[in-house]
JSON list of N, CA and C in Angstrom, two decimals:
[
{"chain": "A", "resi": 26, "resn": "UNK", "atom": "N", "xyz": [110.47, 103.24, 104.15]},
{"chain": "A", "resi": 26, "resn": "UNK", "atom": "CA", "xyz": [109.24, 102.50, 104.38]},
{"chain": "A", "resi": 26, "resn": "UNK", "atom": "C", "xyz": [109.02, 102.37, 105.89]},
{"chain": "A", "resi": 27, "resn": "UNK", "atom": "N", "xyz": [107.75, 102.54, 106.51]},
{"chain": "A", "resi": 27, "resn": "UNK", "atom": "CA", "xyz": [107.34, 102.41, 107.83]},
{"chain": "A", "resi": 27, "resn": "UNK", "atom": "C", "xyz": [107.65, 100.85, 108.15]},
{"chain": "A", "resi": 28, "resn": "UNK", "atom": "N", "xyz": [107.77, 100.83, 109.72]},
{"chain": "A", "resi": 28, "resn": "UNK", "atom": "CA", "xyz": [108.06, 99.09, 109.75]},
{"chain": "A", "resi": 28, "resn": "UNK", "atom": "C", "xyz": [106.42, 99.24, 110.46]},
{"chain": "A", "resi": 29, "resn": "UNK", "atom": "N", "xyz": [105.51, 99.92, 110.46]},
{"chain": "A", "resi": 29, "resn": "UNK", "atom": "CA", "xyz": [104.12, 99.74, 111.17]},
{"chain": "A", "resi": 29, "resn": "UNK", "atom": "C", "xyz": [103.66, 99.35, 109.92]},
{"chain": "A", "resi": 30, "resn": "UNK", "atom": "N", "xyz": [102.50, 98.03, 110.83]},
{"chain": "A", "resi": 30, "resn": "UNK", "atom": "CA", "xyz": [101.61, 97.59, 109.39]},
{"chain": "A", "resi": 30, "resn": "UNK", "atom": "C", "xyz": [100.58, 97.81, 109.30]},
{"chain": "A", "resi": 31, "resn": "UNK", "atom": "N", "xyz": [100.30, 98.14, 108.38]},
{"chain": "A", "resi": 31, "resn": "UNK", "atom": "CA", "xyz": [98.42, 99.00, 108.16]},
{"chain": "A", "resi": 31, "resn": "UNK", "atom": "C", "xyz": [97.43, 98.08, 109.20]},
{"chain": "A", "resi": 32, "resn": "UNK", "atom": "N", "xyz": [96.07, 98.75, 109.29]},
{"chain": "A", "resi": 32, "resn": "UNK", "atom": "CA", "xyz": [95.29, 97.72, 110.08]},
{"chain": "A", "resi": 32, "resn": "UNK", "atom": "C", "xyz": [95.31, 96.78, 109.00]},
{"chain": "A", "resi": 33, "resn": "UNK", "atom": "N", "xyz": [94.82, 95.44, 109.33]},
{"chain": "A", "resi": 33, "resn": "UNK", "atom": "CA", "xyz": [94.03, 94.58, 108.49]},
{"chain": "A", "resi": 33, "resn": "UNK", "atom": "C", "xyz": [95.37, 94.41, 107.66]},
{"chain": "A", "resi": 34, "resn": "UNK", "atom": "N", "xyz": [96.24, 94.24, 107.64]},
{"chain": "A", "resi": 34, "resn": "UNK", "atom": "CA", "xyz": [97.59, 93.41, 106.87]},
{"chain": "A", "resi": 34, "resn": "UNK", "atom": "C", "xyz": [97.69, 92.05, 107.40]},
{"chain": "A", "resi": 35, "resn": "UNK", "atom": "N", "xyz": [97.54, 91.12, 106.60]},
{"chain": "A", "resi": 35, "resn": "UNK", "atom": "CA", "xyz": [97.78, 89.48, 106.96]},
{"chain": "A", "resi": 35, "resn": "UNK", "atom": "C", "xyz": [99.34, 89.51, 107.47]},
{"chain": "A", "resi": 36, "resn": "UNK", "atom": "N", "xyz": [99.01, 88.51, 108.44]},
{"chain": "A", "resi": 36, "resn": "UNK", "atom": "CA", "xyz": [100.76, 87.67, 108.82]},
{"chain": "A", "resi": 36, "resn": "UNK", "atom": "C", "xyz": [101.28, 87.59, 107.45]},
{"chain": "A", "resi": 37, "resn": "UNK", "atom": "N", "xyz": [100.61, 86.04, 106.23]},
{"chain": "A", "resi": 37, "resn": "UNK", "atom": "CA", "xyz": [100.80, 86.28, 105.22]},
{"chain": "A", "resi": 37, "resn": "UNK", "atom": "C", "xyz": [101.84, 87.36, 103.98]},
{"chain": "A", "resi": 38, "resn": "UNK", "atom": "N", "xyz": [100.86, 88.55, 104.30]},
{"chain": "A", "resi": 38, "resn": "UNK", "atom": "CA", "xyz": [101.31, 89.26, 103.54]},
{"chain": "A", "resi": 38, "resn": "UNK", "atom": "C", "xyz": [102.52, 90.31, 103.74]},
{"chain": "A", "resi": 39, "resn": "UNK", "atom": "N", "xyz": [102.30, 90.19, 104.99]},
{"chain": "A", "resi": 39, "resn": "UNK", "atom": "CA", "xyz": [103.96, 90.73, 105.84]},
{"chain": "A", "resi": 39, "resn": "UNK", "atom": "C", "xyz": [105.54, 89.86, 105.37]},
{"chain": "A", "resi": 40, "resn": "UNK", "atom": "N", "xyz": [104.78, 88.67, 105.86]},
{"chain": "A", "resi": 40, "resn": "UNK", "atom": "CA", "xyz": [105.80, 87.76, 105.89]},
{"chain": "A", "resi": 40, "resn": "UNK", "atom": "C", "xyz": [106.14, 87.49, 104.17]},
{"chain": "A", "resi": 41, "resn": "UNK", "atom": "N", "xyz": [105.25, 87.32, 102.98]},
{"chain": "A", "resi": 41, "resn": "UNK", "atom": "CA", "xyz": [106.02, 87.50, 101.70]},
{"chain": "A", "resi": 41, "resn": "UNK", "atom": "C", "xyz": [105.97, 88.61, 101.23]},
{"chain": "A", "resi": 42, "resn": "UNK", "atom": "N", "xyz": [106.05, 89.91, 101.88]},
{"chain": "A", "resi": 42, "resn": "UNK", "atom": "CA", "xyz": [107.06, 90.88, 101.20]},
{"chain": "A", "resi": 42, "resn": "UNK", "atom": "C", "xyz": [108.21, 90.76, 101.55]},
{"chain": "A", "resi": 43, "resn": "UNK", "atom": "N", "xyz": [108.69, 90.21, 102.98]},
{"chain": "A", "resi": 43, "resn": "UNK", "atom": "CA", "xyz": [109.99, 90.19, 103.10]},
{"chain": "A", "resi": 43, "resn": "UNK", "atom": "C", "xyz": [110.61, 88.88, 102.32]},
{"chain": "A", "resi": 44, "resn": "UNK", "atom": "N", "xyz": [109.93, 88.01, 101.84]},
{"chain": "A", "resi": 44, "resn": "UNK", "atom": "CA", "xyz": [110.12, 86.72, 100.50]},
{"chain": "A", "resi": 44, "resn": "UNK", "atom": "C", "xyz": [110.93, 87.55, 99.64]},
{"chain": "A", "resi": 45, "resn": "UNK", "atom": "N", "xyz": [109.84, 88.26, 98.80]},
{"chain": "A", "resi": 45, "resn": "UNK", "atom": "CA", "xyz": [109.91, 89.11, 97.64]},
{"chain": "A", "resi": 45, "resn": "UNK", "atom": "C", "xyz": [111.02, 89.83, 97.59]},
{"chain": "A", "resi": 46, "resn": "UNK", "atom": "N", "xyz": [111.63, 90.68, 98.86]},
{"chain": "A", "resi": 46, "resn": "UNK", "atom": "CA", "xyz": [112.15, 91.17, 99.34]},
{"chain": "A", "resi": 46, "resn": "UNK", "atom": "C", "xyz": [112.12, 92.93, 99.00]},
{"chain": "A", "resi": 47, "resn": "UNK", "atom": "N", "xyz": [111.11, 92.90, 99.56]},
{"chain": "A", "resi": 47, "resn": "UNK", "atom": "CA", "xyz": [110.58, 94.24, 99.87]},
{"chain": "A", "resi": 47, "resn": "UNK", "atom": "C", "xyz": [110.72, 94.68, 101.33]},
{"chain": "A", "resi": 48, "resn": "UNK", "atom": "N", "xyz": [110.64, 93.98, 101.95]},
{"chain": "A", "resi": 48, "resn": "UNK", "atom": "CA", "xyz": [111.37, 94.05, 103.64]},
{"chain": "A", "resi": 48, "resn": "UNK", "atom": "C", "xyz": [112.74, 93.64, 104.26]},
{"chain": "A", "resi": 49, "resn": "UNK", "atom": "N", "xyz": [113.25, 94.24, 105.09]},
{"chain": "A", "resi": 49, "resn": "UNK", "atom": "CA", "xyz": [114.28, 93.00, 105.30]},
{"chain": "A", "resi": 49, "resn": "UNK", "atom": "C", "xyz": [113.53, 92.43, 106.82]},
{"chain": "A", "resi": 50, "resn": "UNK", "atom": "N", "xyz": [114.32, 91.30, 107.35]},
{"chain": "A", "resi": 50, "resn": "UNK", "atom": "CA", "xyz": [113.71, 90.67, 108.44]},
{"chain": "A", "resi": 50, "resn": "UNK", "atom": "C", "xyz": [113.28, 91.17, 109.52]},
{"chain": "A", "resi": 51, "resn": "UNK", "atom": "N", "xyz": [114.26, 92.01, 109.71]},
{"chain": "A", "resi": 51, "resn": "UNK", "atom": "CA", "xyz": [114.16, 93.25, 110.95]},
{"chain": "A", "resi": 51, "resn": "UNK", "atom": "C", "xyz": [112.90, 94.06, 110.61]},
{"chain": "A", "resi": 52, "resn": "UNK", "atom": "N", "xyz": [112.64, 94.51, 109.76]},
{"chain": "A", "resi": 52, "resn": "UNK", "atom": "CA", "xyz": [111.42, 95.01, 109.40]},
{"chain": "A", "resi": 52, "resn": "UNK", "atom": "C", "xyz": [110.12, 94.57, 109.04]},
{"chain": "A", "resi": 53, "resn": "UNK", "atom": "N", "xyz": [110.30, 92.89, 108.84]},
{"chain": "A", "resi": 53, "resn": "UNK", "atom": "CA", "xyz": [109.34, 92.36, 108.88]},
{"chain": "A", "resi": 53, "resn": "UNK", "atom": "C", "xyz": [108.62, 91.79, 110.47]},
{"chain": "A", "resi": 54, "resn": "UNK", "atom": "N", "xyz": [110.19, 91.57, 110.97]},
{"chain": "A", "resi": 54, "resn": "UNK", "atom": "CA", "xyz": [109.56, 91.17, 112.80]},
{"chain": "A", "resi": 54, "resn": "UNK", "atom": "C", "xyz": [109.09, 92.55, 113.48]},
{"chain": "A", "resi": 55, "resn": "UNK", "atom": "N", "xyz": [109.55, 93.95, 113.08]},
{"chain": "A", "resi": 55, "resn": "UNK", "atom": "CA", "xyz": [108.87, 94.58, 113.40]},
{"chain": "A", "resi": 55, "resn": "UNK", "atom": "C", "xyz": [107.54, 94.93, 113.27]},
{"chain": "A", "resi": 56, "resn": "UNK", "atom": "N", "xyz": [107.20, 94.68, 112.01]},
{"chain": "A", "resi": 56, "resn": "UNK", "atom": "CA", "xyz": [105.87, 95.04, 111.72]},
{"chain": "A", "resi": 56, "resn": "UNK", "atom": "C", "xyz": [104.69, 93.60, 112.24]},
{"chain": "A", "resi": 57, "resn": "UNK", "atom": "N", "xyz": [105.26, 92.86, 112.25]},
{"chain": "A", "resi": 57, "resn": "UNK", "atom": "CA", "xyz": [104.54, 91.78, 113.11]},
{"chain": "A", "resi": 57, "resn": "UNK", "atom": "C", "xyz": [104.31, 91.84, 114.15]},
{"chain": "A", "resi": 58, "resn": "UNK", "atom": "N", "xyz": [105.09, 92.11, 114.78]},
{"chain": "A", "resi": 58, "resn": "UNK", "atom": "CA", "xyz": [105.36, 92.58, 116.51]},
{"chain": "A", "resi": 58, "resn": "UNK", "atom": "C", "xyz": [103.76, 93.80, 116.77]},
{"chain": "A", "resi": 59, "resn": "UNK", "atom": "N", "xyz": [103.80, 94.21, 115.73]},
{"chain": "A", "resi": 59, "resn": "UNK", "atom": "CA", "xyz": [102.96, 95.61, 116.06]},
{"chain": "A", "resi": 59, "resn": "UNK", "atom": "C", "xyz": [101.79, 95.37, 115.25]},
{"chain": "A", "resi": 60, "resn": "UNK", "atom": "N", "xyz": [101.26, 94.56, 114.68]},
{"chain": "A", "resi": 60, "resn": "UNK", "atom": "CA", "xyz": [100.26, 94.72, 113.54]},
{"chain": "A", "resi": 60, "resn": "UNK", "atom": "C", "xyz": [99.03, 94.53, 114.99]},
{"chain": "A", "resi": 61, "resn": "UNK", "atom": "N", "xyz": [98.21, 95.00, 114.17]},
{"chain": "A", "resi": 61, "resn": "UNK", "atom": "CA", "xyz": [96.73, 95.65, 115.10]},
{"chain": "A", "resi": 61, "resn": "UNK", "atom": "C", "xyz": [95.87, 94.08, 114.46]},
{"chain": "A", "resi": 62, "resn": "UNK", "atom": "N", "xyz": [95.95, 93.58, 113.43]},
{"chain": "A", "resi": 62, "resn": "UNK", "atom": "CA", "xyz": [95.60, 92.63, 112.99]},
{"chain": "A", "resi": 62, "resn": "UNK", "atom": "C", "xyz": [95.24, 91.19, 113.58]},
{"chain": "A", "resi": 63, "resn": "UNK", "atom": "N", "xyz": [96.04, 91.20, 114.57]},
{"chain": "A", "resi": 63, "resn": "UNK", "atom": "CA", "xyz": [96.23, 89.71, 115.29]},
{"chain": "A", "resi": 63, "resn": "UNK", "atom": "C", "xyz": [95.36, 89.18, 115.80]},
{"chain": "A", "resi": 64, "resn": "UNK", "atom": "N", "xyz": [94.89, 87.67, 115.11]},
{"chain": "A", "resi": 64, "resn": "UNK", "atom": "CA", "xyz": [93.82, 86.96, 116.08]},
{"chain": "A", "resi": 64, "resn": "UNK", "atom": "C", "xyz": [94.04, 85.78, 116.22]},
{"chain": "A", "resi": 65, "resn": "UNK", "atom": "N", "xyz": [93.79, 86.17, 117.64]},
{"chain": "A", "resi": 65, "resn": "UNK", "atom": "CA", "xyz": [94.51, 84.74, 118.84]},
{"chain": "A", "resi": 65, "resn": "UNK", "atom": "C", "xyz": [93.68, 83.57, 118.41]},
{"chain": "A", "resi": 66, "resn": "UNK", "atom": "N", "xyz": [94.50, 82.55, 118.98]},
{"chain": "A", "resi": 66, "resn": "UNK", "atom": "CA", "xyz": [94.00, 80.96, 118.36]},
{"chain": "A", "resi": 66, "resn": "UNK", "atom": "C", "xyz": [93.00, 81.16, 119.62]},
{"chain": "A", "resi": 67, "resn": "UNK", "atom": "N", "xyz": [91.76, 80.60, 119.06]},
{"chain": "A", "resi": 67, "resn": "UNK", "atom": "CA", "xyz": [90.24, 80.27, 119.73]},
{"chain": "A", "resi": 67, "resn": "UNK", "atom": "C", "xyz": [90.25, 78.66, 120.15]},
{"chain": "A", "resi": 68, "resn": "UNK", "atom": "N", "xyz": [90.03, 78.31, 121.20]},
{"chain": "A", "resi": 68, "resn": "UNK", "atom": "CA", "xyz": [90.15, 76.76, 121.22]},
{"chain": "A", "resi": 68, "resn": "UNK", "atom": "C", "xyz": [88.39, 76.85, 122.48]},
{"chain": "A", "resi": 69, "resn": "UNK", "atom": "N", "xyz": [87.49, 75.88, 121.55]},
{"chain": "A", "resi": 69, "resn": "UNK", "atom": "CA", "xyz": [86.08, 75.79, 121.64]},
{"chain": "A", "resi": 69, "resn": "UNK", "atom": "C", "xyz": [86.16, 74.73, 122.59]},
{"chain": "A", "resi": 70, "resn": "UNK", "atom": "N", "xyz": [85.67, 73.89, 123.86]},
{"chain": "A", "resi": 70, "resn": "UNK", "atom": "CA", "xyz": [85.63, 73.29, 124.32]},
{"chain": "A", "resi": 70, "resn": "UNK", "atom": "C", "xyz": [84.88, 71.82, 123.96]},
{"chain": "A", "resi": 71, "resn": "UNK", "atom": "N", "xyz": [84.22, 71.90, 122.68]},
{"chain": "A", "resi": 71, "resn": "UNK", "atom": "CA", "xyz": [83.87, 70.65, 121.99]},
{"chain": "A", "resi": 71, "resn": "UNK", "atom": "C", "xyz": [84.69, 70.45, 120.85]},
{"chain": "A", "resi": 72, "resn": "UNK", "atom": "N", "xyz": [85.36, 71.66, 120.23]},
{"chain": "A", "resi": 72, "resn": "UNK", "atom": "CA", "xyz": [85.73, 71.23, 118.75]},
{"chain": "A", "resi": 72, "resn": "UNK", "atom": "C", "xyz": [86.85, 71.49, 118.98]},
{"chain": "A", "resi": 73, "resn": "UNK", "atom": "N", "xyz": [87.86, 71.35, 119.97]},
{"chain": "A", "resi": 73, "resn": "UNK", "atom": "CA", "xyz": [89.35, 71.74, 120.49]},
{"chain": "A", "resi": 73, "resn": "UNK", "atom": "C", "xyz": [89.84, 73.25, 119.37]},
{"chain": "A", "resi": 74, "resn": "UNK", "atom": "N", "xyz": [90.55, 73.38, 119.04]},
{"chain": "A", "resi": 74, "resn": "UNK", "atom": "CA", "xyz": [91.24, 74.77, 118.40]},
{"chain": "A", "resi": 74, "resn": "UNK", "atom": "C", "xyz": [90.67, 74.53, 117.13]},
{"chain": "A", "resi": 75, "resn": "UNK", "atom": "N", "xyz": [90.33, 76.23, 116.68]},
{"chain": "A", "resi": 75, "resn": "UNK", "atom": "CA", "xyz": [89.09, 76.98, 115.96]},
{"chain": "A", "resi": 75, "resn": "UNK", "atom": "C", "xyz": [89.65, 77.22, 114.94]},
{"chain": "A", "resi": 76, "resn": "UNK", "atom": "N", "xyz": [89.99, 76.81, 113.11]},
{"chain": "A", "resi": 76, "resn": "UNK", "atom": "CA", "xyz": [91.00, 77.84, 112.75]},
{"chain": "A", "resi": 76, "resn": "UNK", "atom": "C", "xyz": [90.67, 79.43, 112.32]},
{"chain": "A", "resi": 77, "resn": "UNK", "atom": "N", "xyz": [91.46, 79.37, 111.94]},
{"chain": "A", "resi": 77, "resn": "UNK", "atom": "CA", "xyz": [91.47, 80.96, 111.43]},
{"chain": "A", "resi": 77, "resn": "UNK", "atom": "C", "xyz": [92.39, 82.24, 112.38]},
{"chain": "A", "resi": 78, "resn": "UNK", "atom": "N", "xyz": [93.40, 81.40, 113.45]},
{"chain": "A", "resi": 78, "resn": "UNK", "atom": "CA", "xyz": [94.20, 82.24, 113.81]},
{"chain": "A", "resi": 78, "resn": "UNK", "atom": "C", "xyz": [95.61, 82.59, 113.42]},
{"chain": "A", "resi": 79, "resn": "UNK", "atom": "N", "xyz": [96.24, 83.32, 113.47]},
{"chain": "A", "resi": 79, "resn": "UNK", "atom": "CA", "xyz": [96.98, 84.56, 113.02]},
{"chain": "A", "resi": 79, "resn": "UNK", "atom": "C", "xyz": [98.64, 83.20, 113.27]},
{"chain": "A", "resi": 80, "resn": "UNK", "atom": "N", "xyz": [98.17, 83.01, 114.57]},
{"chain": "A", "resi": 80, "resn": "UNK", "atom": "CA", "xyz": [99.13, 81.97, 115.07]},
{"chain": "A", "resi": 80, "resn": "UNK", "atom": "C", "xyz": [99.32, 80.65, 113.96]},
{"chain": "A", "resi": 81, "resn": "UNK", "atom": "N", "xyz": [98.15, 79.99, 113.71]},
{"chain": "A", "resi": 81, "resn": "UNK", "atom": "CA", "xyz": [98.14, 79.24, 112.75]},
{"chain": "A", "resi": 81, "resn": "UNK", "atom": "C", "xyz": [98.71, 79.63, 111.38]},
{"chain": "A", "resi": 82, "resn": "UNK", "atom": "N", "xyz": [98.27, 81.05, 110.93]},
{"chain": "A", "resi": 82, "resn": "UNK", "atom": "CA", "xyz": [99.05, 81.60, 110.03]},
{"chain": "A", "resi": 82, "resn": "UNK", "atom": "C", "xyz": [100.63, 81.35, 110.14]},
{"chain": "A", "resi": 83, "resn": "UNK", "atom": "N", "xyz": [101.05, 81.95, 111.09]},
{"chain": "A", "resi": 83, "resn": "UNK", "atom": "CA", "xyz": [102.64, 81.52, 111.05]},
{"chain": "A", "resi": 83, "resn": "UNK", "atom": "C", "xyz": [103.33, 80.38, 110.97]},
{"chain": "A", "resi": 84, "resn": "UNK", "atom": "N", "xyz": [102.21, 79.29, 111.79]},
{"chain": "A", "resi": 84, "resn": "UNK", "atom": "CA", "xyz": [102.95, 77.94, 111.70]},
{"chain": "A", "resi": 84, "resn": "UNK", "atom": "C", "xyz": [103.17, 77.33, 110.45]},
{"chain": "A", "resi": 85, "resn": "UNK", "atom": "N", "xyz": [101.76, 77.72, 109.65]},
{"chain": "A", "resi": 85, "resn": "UNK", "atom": "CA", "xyz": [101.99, 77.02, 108.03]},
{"chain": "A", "resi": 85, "resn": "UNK", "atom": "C", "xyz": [102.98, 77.69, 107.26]},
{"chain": "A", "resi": 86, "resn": "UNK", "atom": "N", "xyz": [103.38, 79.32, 107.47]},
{"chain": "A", "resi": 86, "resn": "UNK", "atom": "CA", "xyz": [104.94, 79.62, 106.87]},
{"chain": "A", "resi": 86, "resn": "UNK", "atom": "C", "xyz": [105.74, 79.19, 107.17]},
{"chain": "A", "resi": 87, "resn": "UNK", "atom": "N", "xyz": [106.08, 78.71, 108.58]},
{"chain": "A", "resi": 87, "resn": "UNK", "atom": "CA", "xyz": [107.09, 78.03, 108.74]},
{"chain": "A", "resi": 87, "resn": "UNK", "atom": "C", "xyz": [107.12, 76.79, 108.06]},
{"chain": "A", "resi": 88, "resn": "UNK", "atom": "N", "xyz": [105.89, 76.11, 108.38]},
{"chain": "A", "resi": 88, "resn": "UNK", "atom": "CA", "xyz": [106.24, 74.70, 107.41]},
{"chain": "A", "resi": 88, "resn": "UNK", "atom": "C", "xyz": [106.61, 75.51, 106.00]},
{"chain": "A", "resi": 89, "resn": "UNK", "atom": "N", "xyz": [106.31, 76.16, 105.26]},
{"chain": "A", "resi": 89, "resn": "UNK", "atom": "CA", "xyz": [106.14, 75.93, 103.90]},
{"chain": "A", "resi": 89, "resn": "UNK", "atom": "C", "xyz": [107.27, 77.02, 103.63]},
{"chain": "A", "resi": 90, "resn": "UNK", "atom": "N", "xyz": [108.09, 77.04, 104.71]},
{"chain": "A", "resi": 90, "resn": "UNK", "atom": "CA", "xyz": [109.69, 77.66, 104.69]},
{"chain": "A", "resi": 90, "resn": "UNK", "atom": "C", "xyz": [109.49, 78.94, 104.42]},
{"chain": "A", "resi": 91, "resn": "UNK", "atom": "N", "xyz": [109.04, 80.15, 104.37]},
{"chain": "A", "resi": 91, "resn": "UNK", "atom": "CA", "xyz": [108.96, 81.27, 104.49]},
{"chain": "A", "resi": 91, "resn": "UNK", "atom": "C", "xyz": [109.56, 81.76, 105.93]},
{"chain": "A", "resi": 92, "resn": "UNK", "atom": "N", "xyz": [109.89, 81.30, 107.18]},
{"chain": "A", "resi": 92, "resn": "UNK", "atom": "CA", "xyz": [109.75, 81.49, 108.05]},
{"chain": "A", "resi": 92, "resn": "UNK", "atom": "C", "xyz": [110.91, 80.53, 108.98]},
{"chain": "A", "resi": 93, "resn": "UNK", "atom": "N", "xyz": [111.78, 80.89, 109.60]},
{"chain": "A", "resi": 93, "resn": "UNK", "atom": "CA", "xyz": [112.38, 79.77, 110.62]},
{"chain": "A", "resi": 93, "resn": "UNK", "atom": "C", "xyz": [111.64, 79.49, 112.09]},
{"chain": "A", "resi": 94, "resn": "UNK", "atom": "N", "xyz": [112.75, 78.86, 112.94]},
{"chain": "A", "resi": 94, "resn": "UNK", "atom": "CA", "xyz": [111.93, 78.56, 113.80]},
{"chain": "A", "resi": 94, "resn": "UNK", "atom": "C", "xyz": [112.24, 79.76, 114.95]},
{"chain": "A", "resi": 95, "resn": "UNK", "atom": "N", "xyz": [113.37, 80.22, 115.00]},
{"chain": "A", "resi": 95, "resn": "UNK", "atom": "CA", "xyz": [113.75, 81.87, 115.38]},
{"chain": "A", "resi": 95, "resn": "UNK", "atom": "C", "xyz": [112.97, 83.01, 115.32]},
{"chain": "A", "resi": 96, "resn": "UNK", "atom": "N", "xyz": [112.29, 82.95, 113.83]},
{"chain": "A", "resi": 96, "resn": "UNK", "atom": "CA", "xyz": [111.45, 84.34, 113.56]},
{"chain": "A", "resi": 96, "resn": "UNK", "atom": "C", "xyz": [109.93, 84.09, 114.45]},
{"chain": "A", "resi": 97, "resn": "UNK", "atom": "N", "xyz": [109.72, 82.44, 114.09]},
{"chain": "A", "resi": 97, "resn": "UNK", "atom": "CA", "xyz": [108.34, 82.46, 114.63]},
{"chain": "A", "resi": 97, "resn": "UNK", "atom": "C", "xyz": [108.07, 82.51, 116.17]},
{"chain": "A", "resi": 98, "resn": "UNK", "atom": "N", "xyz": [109.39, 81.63, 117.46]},
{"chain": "A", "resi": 98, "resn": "UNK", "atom": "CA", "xyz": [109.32, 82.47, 118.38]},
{"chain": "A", "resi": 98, "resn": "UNK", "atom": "C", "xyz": [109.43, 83.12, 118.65]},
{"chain": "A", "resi": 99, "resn": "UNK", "atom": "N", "xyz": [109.95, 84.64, 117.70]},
{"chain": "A", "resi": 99, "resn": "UNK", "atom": "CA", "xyz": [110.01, 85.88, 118.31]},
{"chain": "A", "resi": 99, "resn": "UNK", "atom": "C", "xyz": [108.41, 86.76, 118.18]},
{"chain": "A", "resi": 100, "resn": "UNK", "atom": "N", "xyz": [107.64, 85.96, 116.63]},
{"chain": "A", "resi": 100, "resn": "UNK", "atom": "CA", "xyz": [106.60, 86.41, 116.36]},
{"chain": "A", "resi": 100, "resn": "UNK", "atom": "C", "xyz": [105.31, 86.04, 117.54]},
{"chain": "A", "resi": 101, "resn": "UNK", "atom": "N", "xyz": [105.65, 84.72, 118.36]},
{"chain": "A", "resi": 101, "resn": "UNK", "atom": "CA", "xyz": [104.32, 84.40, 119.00]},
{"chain": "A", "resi": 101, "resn": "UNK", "atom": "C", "xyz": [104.71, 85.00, 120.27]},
{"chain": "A", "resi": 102, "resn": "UNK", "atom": "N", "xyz": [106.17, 85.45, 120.52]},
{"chain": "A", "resi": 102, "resn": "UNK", "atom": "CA", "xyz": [106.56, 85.68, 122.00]},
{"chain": "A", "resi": 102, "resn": "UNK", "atom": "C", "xyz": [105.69, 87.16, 122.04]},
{"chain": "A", "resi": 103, "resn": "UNK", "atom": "N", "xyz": [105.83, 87.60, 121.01]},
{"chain": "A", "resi": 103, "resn": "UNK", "atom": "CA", "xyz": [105.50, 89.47, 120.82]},
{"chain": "A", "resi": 103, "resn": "UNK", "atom": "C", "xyz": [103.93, 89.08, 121.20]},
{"chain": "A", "resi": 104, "resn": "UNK", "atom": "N", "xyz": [102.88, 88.22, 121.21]},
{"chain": "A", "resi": 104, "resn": "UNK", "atom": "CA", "xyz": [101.45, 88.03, 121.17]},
{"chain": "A", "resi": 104, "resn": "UNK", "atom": "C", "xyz": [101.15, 87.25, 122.12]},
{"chain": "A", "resi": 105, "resn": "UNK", "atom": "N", "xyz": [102.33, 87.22, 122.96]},
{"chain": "A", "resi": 105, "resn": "UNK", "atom": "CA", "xyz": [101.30, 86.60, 123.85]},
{"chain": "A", "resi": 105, "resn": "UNK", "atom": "C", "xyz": [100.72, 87.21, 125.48]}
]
């Protein structure tokens, strides 16, 4: 299996195949690292931060334990 992730693959859906375990971790931080997908947190100057970013995506896996706190700084370090 390629560790590149198609265009248009969710954080999401990266992150629970390696759940499922269709990835292993290494292959899931790779394909994160590289997804063409990524959209940066927007922060509007009246309505402070916009959702719908990629970043936000990760934080709610981490809460909702898909995710440690290891994987996700390696995931936001790769984006920024």
């Amino acid at each position: 299996m390629s560790n590149i992730a198609p265009v248009g693959e969710s954080v999401e859906e990266i992150v629970l195949e390696r759940h499922a375990g269709k990835l292993s971790t290494e292959q899931m931080l790779a394909r994160l690292r590289a997804t063409e997908a990524w959209v940066p947190r927007r922060v509007d100057p009246v309505d402070g931060v916009l959702p719908g970013s990629s970043e936000e995506d990760v934080e709610a896996l981490l809460d909702g334990g898909f995710l440690t706190e290891s994987e996700v700084d390696q995931i936001l370090d790769a984006h920024e």
